[in-house]
XYZ file of C-alpha atoms in Angstrom:
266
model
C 30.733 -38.771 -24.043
C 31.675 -39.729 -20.063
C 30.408 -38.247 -17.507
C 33.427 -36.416 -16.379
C 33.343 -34.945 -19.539
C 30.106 -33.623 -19.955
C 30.635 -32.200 -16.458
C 33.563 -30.161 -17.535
C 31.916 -28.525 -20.479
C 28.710 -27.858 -18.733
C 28.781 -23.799 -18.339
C 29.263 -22.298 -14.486
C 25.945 -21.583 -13.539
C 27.626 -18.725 -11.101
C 30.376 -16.815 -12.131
C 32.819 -15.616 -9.300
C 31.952 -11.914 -9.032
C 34.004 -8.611 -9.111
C 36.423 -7.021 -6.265
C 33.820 -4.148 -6.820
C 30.525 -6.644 -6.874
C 32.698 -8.703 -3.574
C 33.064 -5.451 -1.832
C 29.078 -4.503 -2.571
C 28.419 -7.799 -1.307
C 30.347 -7.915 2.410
C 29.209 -4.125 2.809
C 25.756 -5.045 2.336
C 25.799 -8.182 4.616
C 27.826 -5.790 7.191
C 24.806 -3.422 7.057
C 22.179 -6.360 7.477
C 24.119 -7.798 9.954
C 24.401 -4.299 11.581
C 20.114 -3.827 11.388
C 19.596 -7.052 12.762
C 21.790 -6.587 15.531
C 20.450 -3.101 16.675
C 16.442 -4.395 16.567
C 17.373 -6.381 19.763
C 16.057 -9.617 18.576
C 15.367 -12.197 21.255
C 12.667 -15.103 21.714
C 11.561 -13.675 24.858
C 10.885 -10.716 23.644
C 8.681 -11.718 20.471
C 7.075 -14.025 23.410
C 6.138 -11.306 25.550
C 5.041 -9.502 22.446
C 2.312 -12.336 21.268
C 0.953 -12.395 24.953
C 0.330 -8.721 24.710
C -0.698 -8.748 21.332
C -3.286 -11.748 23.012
C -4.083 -9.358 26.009
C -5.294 -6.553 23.498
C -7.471 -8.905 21.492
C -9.065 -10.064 24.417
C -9.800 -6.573 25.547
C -10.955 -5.941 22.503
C -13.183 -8.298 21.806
C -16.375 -8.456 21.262
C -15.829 -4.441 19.452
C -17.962 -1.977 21.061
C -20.191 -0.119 18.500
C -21.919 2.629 21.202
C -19.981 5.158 19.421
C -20.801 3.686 15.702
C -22.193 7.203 15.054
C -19.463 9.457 15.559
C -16.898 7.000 14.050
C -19.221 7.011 11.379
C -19.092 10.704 10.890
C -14.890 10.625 11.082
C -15.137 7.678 8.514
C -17.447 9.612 6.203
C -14.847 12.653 6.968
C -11.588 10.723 5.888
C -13.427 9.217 3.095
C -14.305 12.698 1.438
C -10.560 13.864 2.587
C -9.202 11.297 0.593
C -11.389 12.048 -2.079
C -11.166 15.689 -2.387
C -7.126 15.305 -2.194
C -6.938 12.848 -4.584
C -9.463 15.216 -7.646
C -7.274 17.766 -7.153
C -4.333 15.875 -7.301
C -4.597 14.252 -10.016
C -5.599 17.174 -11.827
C -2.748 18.760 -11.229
C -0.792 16.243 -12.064
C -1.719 16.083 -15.709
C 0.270 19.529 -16.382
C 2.912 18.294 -14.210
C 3.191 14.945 -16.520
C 3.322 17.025 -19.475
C 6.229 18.745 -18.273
C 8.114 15.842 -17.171
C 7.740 13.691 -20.562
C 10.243 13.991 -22.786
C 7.914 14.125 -25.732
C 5.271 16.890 -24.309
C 8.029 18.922 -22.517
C 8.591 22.607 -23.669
C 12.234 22.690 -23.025
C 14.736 20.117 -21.553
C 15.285 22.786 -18.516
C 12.150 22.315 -17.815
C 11.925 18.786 -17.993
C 14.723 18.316 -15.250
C 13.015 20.969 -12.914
C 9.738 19.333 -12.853
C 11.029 15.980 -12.937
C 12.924 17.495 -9.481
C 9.561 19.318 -8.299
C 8.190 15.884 -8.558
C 10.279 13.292 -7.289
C 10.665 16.273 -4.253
C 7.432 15.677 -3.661
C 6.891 11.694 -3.941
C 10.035 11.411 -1.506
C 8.864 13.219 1.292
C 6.122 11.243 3.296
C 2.863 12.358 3.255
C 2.732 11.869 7.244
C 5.931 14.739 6.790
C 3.233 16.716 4.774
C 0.654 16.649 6.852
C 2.942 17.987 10.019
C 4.179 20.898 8.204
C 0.289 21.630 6.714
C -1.014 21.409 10.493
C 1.773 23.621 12.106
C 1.223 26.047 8.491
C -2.960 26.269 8.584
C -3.654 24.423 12.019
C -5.334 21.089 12.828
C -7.851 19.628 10.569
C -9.174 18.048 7.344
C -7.923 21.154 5.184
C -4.239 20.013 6.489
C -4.802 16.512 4.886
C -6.827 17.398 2.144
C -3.515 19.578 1.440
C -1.177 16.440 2.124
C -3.076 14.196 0.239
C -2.577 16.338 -2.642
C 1.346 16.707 -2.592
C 1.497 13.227 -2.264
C -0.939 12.478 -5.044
C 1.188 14.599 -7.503
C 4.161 13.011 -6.885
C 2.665 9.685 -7.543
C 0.434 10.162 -10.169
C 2.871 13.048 -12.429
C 5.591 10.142 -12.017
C 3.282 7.276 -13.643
C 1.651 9.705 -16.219
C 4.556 10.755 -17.723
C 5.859 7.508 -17.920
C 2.787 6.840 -19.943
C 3.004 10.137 -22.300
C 6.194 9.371 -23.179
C 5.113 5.488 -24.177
C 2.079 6.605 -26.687
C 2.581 6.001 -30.386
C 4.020 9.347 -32.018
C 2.259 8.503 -35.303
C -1.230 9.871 -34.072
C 0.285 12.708 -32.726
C 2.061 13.775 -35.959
C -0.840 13.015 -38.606
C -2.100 15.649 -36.312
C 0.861 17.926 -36.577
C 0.857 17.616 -40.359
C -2.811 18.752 -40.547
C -1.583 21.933 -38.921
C -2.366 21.580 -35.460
C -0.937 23.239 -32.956
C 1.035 21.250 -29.669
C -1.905 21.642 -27.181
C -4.229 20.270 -29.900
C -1.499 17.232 -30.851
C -1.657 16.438 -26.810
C -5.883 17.237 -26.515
C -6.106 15.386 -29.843
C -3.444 12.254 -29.759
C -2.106 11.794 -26.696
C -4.393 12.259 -23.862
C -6.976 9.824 -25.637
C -4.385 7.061 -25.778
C -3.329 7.643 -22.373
C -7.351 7.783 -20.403
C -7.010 4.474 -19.189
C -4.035 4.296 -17.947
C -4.654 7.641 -16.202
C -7.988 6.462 -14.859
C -6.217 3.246 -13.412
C -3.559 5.251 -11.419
C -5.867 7.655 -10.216
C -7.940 4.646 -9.048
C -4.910 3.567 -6.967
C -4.481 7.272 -5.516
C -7.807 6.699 -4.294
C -7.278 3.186 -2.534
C -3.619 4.989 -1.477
C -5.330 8.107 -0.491
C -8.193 6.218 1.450
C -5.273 4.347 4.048
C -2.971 7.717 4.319
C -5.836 9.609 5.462
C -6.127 7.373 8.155
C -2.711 7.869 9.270
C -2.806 11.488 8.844
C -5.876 11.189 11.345
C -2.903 9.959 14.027
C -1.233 13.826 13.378
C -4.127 15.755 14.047
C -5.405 16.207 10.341
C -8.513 15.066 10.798
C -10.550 11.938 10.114
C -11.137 8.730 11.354
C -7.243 8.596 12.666
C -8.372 11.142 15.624
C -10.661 8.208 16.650
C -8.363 5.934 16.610
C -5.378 7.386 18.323
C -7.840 8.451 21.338
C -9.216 4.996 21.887
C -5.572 3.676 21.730
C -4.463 6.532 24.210
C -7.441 5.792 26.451
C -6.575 2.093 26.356
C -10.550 1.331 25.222
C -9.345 -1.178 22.387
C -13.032 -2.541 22.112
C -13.637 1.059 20.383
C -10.123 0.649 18.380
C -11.201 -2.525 17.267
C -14.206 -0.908 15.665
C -12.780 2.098 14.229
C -10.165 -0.694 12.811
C -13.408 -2.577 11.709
C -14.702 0.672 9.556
C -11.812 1.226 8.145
C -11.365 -2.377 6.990
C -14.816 -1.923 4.946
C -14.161 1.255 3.613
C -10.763 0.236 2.436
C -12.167 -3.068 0.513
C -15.200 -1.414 -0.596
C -13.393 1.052 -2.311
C -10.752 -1.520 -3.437
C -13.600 -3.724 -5.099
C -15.028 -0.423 -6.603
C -11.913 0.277 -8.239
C -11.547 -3.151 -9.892
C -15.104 -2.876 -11.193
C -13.941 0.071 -12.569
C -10.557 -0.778 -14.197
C -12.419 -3.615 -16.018
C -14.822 -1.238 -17.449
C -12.495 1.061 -18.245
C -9.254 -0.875 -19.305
């Protein structure tokens, strides 16, 4: 067979898209076109922007540790935060998984509603949360304890009942057959199979939880974030740099924790 030949029967590797797909297409380049025109790109800029970013480094440097024991104290503080958000997050977000799933749900009503409740939840930031919690109950840890927790359940419910409605029915109806009841087919079947993947996405709520609580800090909701946003403020980036420094360990010691974890658990 010739060469022109082969070429002819060789299939298109692109096929010439759709006036719908051609229309997606030029809108969407429009719109990136659009973005990058409104950041105000320009060399000089992003120059000016590397000698400041060189200016605060050499501020900052070497960090300044003579106030290692109250950032210690805010660290410890954001730390339980997250923690404390996360527990009861995630245990409400069992019930709200059981509503979602399509297997565990009582009623397809009230599947859609708590899918809704949920995904309400998981859109809004948790930086949002924590604003409306700290003009509702004041400034404070309690206002991103509270924030922590929205934004755990919308996370976590999502993920779990993704996993409910994966689990292998035939446990779950051996059970059934046996005569029990639909609280004893989900303590009995499906929670079991489900542990570690619950345990693993909790374990991620915590390493989320752990670098939210920081921002929320920034909002007045307590933690290591208040630190920060007063050394910024005060331009005394040697004790930013070392608030930036604790929360660097915290985050990979709980990160490596969490791996341990999953590979005992998974």
């Amino acid at each position: 067979m010739s060469e022109s030949s082969h070429r002819h029967t060789a299939p298109p590797r692109l096929e010439r898209p759709s006036p719908i797909a051609f229309i997606l297409m030029l809108g969407l380049a429009a719109f990136f076109i659009s973005g990058f025109s409104s950041a105000n790109i320009h060399p000089d800029r992003l120059l000016r922007g590397v000698m400041n970013l060189g200016t605060f480094f050499g501020e900052a440097m070497p960090p300044n540790f003579a106030r290692w024991d109250v950032i210690s104290i805010a660290m410890l503080e954001t730390f339980q935060m997250a923690i404390v958000g996360v527990v009861f997050g995630v245990i409400l977000s069992l019930p709200m998984a059981l509503l979602c799933a399509r297997n565990t749900s009582p009623h397809p009503v009230v599947r859609v509603i708590a899918r809704n409740v949920v995904a309400t939840l998981r859109t809004v930031p948790d930086l949002v949360w924590a604003l409306i919690f700290v003009v509702a109950i004041g400034l404070g840890p309690l206002a991103g304890i509270l924030a922590i927790i929205m934004d755990t359940i919308g996370f976590c419910a999502r993920f779990f009942s993704e996993r409910i409605e994966e689990v292998d029915p035939g446990p779950g109806q051996a059970l059934a057959a046996t005569g029990a009841s639909r609280s004893g087919v989900v303590c009995g079947a499906i929670i079991p199979e489900c542990t570690p993947s619950f345990v693993a996405t909790s374990l991620f709520s915590v390493e989320k939880a752990i670098r939210s609580a920081v921002v929320l800090g920034l909002v007045g909701a307590g933690g290591i974030g208040v630190e920060l946003s007063a050394a910024m403020n005060l331009f005394r980036y040697d004790q930013a740099l070392t608030v930036i420094l604790a929360i660097l360990m915290v985050v990979i010691g709980v990160e490596q924790v969490s791996a341990w974890i999953r590979k005992r658990v998974i």
